[in-house]
Amino acid sequence: MTIFNNLKQHNSKVAKMLVDNRVDVEEINGIISFSMLILSSVISILLFFMTFFNTFYSNLRSGYLIWFFASLIMLILLKPIQRRISSAVTMYIGYSILLIYAVITSCFVTPDFICVTNSRFTY
């Protein structure tokens, strides 16, 4: 009987270690996704201020401002989803949506930046 009790205690310790490791992985994924959001926000703010005083790319700054606010809204919208699925899946879903959104805004909001052959690109 004592062997069975020892085995039961050992199994509960192993199960606790597995749960603790899963929590650590979730925390690491959450830190990675949050740091990627901070990095993308900093890059978009820098690009916004780099193009703020340049009148040649006057419509470029609105595209990056929209992209910055979209990343913040995406963080708010994905918080309830993040409780149900893992942080890594949330990160991949969110940033794939943001990548598609950034491509769309680059093509339609800032046509001078993408379409080099545009007539407004030349003086």
PDB file of C-alpha atoms in Angstrom:
ATOM      1  CA  MET A   1       0.000   0.000   0.000  1.00  0.00           C
ATOM      2  CA  THR A   2       2.843   2.402   0.717  1.00  0.00           C
ATOM      3  CA  ILE A   3       4.296   1.793  -2.739  1.00  0.00           C
ATOM      4  CA  PHE A   4       0.957   2.779  -4.251  1.00  0.00           C
ATOM      5  CA  ASN A   5       0.827   5.946  -2.099  1.00  0.00           C
ATOM      6  CA  ASN A   6       4.389   6.865  -3.074  1.00  0.00           C
ATOM      7  CA  LEU A   7       3.547   6.346  -6.741  1.00  0.00           C
ATOM      8  CA  LYS A   8       0.414   8.458  -6.358  1.00  0.00           C
ATOM      9  CA  GLN A   9       2.384  11.292  -4.740  1.00  0.00           C
ATOM     10  CA  HIS A  10       5.027  11.070  -7.447  1.00  0.00           C
ATOM     11  CA  ASN A  11       2.375  11.234 -10.181  1.00  0.00           C
ATOM     12  CA  SER A  12       0.773  14.281  -8.572  1.00  0.00           C
ATOM     13  CA  LYS A  13       4.197  15.983  -8.462  1.00  0.00           C
ATOM     14  CA  VAL A  14       4.762  15.181 -12.139  1.00  0.00           C
ATOM     15  CA  ALA A  15       1.301  16.484 -13.032  1.00  0.00           C
ATOM     16  CA  LYS A  16       1.975  19.671 -11.056  1.00  0.00           C
ATOM     17  CA  MET A  17       5.310  20.114 -12.845  1.00  0.00           C
ATOM     18  CA  LEU A  18       3.603  19.698 -16.228  1.00  0.00           C
ATOM     19  CA  VAL A  19       0.953  22.264 -15.318  1.00  0.00           C
ATOM     20  CA  ASP A  20       3.623  24.670 -14.066  1.00  0.00           C
ATOM     21  CA  ASN A  21       5.630  24.239 -17.258  1.00  0.00           C
ATOM     22  CA  ARG A  22       2.508  24.896 -19.343  1.00  0.00           C
ATOM     23  CA  VAL A  23       1.902  28.103 -17.416  1.00  0.00           C
ATOM     24  CA  ASP A  24       5.507  29.138 -17.999  1.00  0.00           C
ATOM     25  CA  VAL A  25       5.146  28.518 -21.742  1.00  0.00           C
ATOM     26  CA  GLU A  26       1.926  30.560 -21.777  1.00  0.00           C
ATOM     27  CA  GLU A  27       3.654  33.403 -19.944  1.00  0.00           C
ATOM     28  CA  ILE A  28       6.567  33.319 -22.379  1.00  0.00           C
ATOM     29  CA  ASN A  29       4.195  33.394 -25.358  1.00  0.00           C
ATOM     30  CA  GLY A  30       2.303  36.278 -23.777  1.00  0.00           C
ATOM     31  CA  ILE A  31       5.522  38.212 -23.241  1.00  0.00           C
ATOM     32  CA  ILE A  32       6.576  37.564 -26.846  1.00  0.00           C
ATOM     33  CA  SER A  33       3.230  38.699 -28.244  1.00  0.00           C
ATOM     34  CA  PHE A  34       3.164  41.797 -26.046  1.00  0.00           C
ATOM     35  CA  SER A  35       6.742  42.718 -26.974  1.00  0.00           C
ATOM     36  CA  MET A  36       5.927  42.259 -30.671  1.00  0.00           C
ATOM     37  CA  LEU A  37       2.949  44.590 -30.253  1.00  0.00           C
ATOM     38  CA  ILE A  38       5.128  47.176 -28.490  1.00  0.00           C
ATOM     39  CA  LEU A  39       7.775  46.865 -31.208  1.00  0.00           C
ATOM     40  CA  SER A  40       5.254  47.292 -34.009  1.00  0.00           C
ATOM     41  CA  SER A  41       3.705  50.275 -32.229  1.00  0.00           C
ATOM     42  CA  VAL A  42       7.115  51.916 -31.774  1.00  0.00           C
ATOM     43  CA  ILE A  43       7.981  51.319 -35.433  1.00  0.00           C
ATOM     44  CA  SER A  44       4.667  52.766 -36.578  1.00  0.00           C
ATOM     45  CA  ILE A  45       5.089  55.820 -34.310  1.00  0.00           C
ATOM     46  CA  LEU A  46       8.627  56.375 -35.623  1.00  0.00           C
ATOM     47  CA  LEU A  47       7.465  56.095 -39.218  1.00  0.00           C
ATOM     48  CA  PHE A  48       4.600  58.467 -38.422  1.00  0.00           C
ATOM     49  CA  PHE A  49       6.968  61.115 -37.049  1.00  0.00           C
ATOM     50  CA  MET A  50       9.501  60.539 -39.830  1.00  0.00           C
ATOM     51  CA  THR A  51       6.861  61.364 -42.416  1.00  0.00           C
ATOM     52  CA  PHE A  52       5.054  64.026 -40.373  1.00  0.00           C
ATOM     53  CA  PHE A  53       7.110  66.969 -41.633  1.00  0.00           C
ATOM     54  CA  ASN A  54       7.525  65.670 -45.153  1.00  0.00           C
ATOM     55  CA  THR A  55       4.869  67.107 -47.460  1.00  0.00           C
ATOM     56  CA  PHE A  56       5.879  64.807 -50.314  1.00  0.00           C
ATOM     57  CA  TYR A  57       4.402  61.824 -48.464  1.00  0.00           C
ATOM     58  CA  SER A  58       1.532  63.775 -46.929  1.00  0.00           C
ATOM     59  CA  ASN A  59      -0.933  60.894 -47.130  1.00  0.00           C
ATOM     60  CA  LEU A  60       1.662  58.393 -45.850  1.00  0.00           C
ATOM     61  CA  ARG A  61       1.336  59.553 -42.243  1.00  0.00           C
ATOM     62  CA  SER A  62      -2.399  58.850 -42.142  1.00  0.00           C
ATOM     63  CA  GLY A  63      -1.758  55.243 -43.183  1.00  0.00           C
ATOM     64  CA  TYR A  64       0.709  54.642 -40.363  1.00  0.00           C
ATOM     65  CA  LEU A  65      -1.563  56.353 -37.843  1.00  0.00           C
ATOM     66  CA  ILE A  66      -4.427  54.087 -38.904  1.00  0.00           C
ATOM     67  CA  TRP A  67      -2.083  51.077 -38.628  1.00  0.00           C
ATOM     68  CA  PHE A  68      -1.040  52.103 -35.111  1.00  0.00           C
ATOM     69  CA  PHE A  69      -4.628  52.465 -33.909  1.00  0.00           C
ATOM     70  CA  ALA A  70      -5.526  49.172 -35.599  1.00  0.00           C
ATOM     71  CA  SER A  71      -2.810  47.391 -33.605  1.00  0.00           C
ATOM     72  CA  LEU A  72      -4.174  48.816 -30.357  1.00  0.00           C
ATOM     73  CA  ILE A  73      -7.747  47.856 -31.274  1.00  0.00           C
ATOM     74  CA  MET A  74      -6.520  44.374 -32.243  1.00  0.00           C
ATOM     75  CA  LEU A  75      -4.929  43.978 -28.799  1.00  0.00           C
ATOM     76  CA  ILE A  76      -8.228  44.915 -27.109  1.00  0.00           C
ATOM     77  CA  LEU A  77     -10.295  42.636 -29.356  1.00  0.00           C
ATOM     78  CA  LEU A  78      -8.017  39.615 -28.993  1.00  0.00           C
ATOM     79  CA  LYS A  79      -7.913  39.685 -25.181  1.00  0.00           C
ATOM     80  CA  PRO A  80     -11.124  37.580 -24.702  1.00  0.00           C
ATOM     81  CA  ILE A  81      -9.935  35.115 -27.343  1.00  0.00           C
ATOM     82  CA  GLN A  82      -6.584  34.823 -25.581  1.00  0.00           C
ATOM     83  CA  ARG A  83      -8.263  33.404 -22.475  1.00  0.00           C
ATOM     84  CA  ARG A  84      -9.678  30.479 -24.480  1.00  0.00           C
ATOM     85  CA  ILE A  85      -6.740  29.597 -26.715  1.00  0.00           C
ATOM     86  CA  SER A  86      -3.005  29.906 -26.243  1.00  0.00           C
ATOM     87  CA  SER A  87      -1.129  33.177 -26.530  1.00  0.00           C
ATOM     88  CA  ALA A  88       0.930  31.957 -29.475  1.00  0.00           C
ATOM     89  CA  VAL A  89      -2.150  31.194 -31.571  1.00  0.00           C
ATOM     90  CA  THR A  90      -3.590  34.594 -30.644  1.00  0.00           C
ATOM     91  CA  MET A  91      -0.327  36.237 -31.642  1.00  0.00           C
ATOM     92  CA  TYR A  92      -0.258  34.519 -35.040  1.00  0.00           C
ATOM     93  CA  ILE A  93      -3.925  35.324 -35.752  1.00  0.00           C
ATOM     94  CA  GLY A  94      -3.556  38.944 -34.690  1.00  0.00           C
ATOM     95  CA  TYR A  95      -0.390  39.682 -36.598  1.00  0.00           C
ATOM     96  CA  SER A  96      -1.551  37.935 -39.755  1.00  0.00           C
ATOM     97  CA  ILE A  97      -4.648  40.155 -39.681  1.00  0.00           C
ATOM     98  CA  LEU A  98      -2.455  43.204 -39.037  1.00  0.00           C
ATOM     99  CA  LEU A  99      -0.138  42.251 -41.898  1.00  0.00           C
ATOM    100  CA  ILE A 100      -3.079  41.999 -44.295  1.00  0.00           C
ATOM    101  CA  TYR A 101      -4.395  45.319 -42.969  1.00  0.00           C
ATOM    102  CA  ALA A 102      -0.991  46.981 -43.398  1.00  0.00           C
ATOM    103  CA  VAL A 103      -0.775  45.793 -47.011  1.00  0.00           C
ATOM    104  CA  ILE A 104      -4.290  47.073 -47.719  1.00  0.00           C
ATOM    105  CA  THR A 105      -3.575  50.482 -46.184  1.00  0.00           C
ATOM    106  CA  SER A 106      -0.247  50.693 -48.004  1.00  0.00           C
ATOM    107  CA  CYS A 107      -1.971  50.105 -51.335  1.00  0.00           C
ATOM    108  CA  PHE A 108      -5.080  52.238 -50.858  1.00  0.00           C
ATOM    109  CA  VAL A 109      -4.282  54.869 -48.219  1.00  0.00           C
ATOM    110  CA  THR A 110      -0.711  55.535 -49.347  1.00  0.00           C
ATOM    111  CA  PRO A 111      -0.609  54.940 -53.095  1.00  0.00           C
ATOM    112  CA  ASP A 112       2.504  57.104 -53.585  1.00  0.00           C
ATOM    113  CA  PHE A 113       4.570  54.821 -51.389  1.00  0.00           C
ATOM    114  CA  ILE A 114       3.696  51.591 -53.200  1.00  0.00           C
ATOM    115  CA  CYS A 115       2.819  52.703 -56.717  1.00  0.00           C
ATOM    116  CA  VAL A 116       6.075  54.335 -57.811  1.00  0.00           C
ATOM    117  CA  THR A 117       4.815  54.877 -61.346  1.00  0.00           C
ATOM    118  CA  ASN A 118       1.889  56.964 -60.118  1.00  0.00           C
ATOM    119  CA  SER A 119       1.556  60.358 -61.810  1.00  0.00           C
ATOM    120  CA  ARG A 120       1.490  62.141 -58.433  1.00  0.00           C
ATOM    121  CA  PHE A 121       4.881  60.644 -57.590  1.00  0.00           C
ATOM    122  CA  THR A 122       6.702  62.906 -60.052  1.00  0.00           C
ATOM    123  CA  TYR A 123       6.834  66.675 -59.825  1.00  0.00           C
TER     124      TYR A 123
END
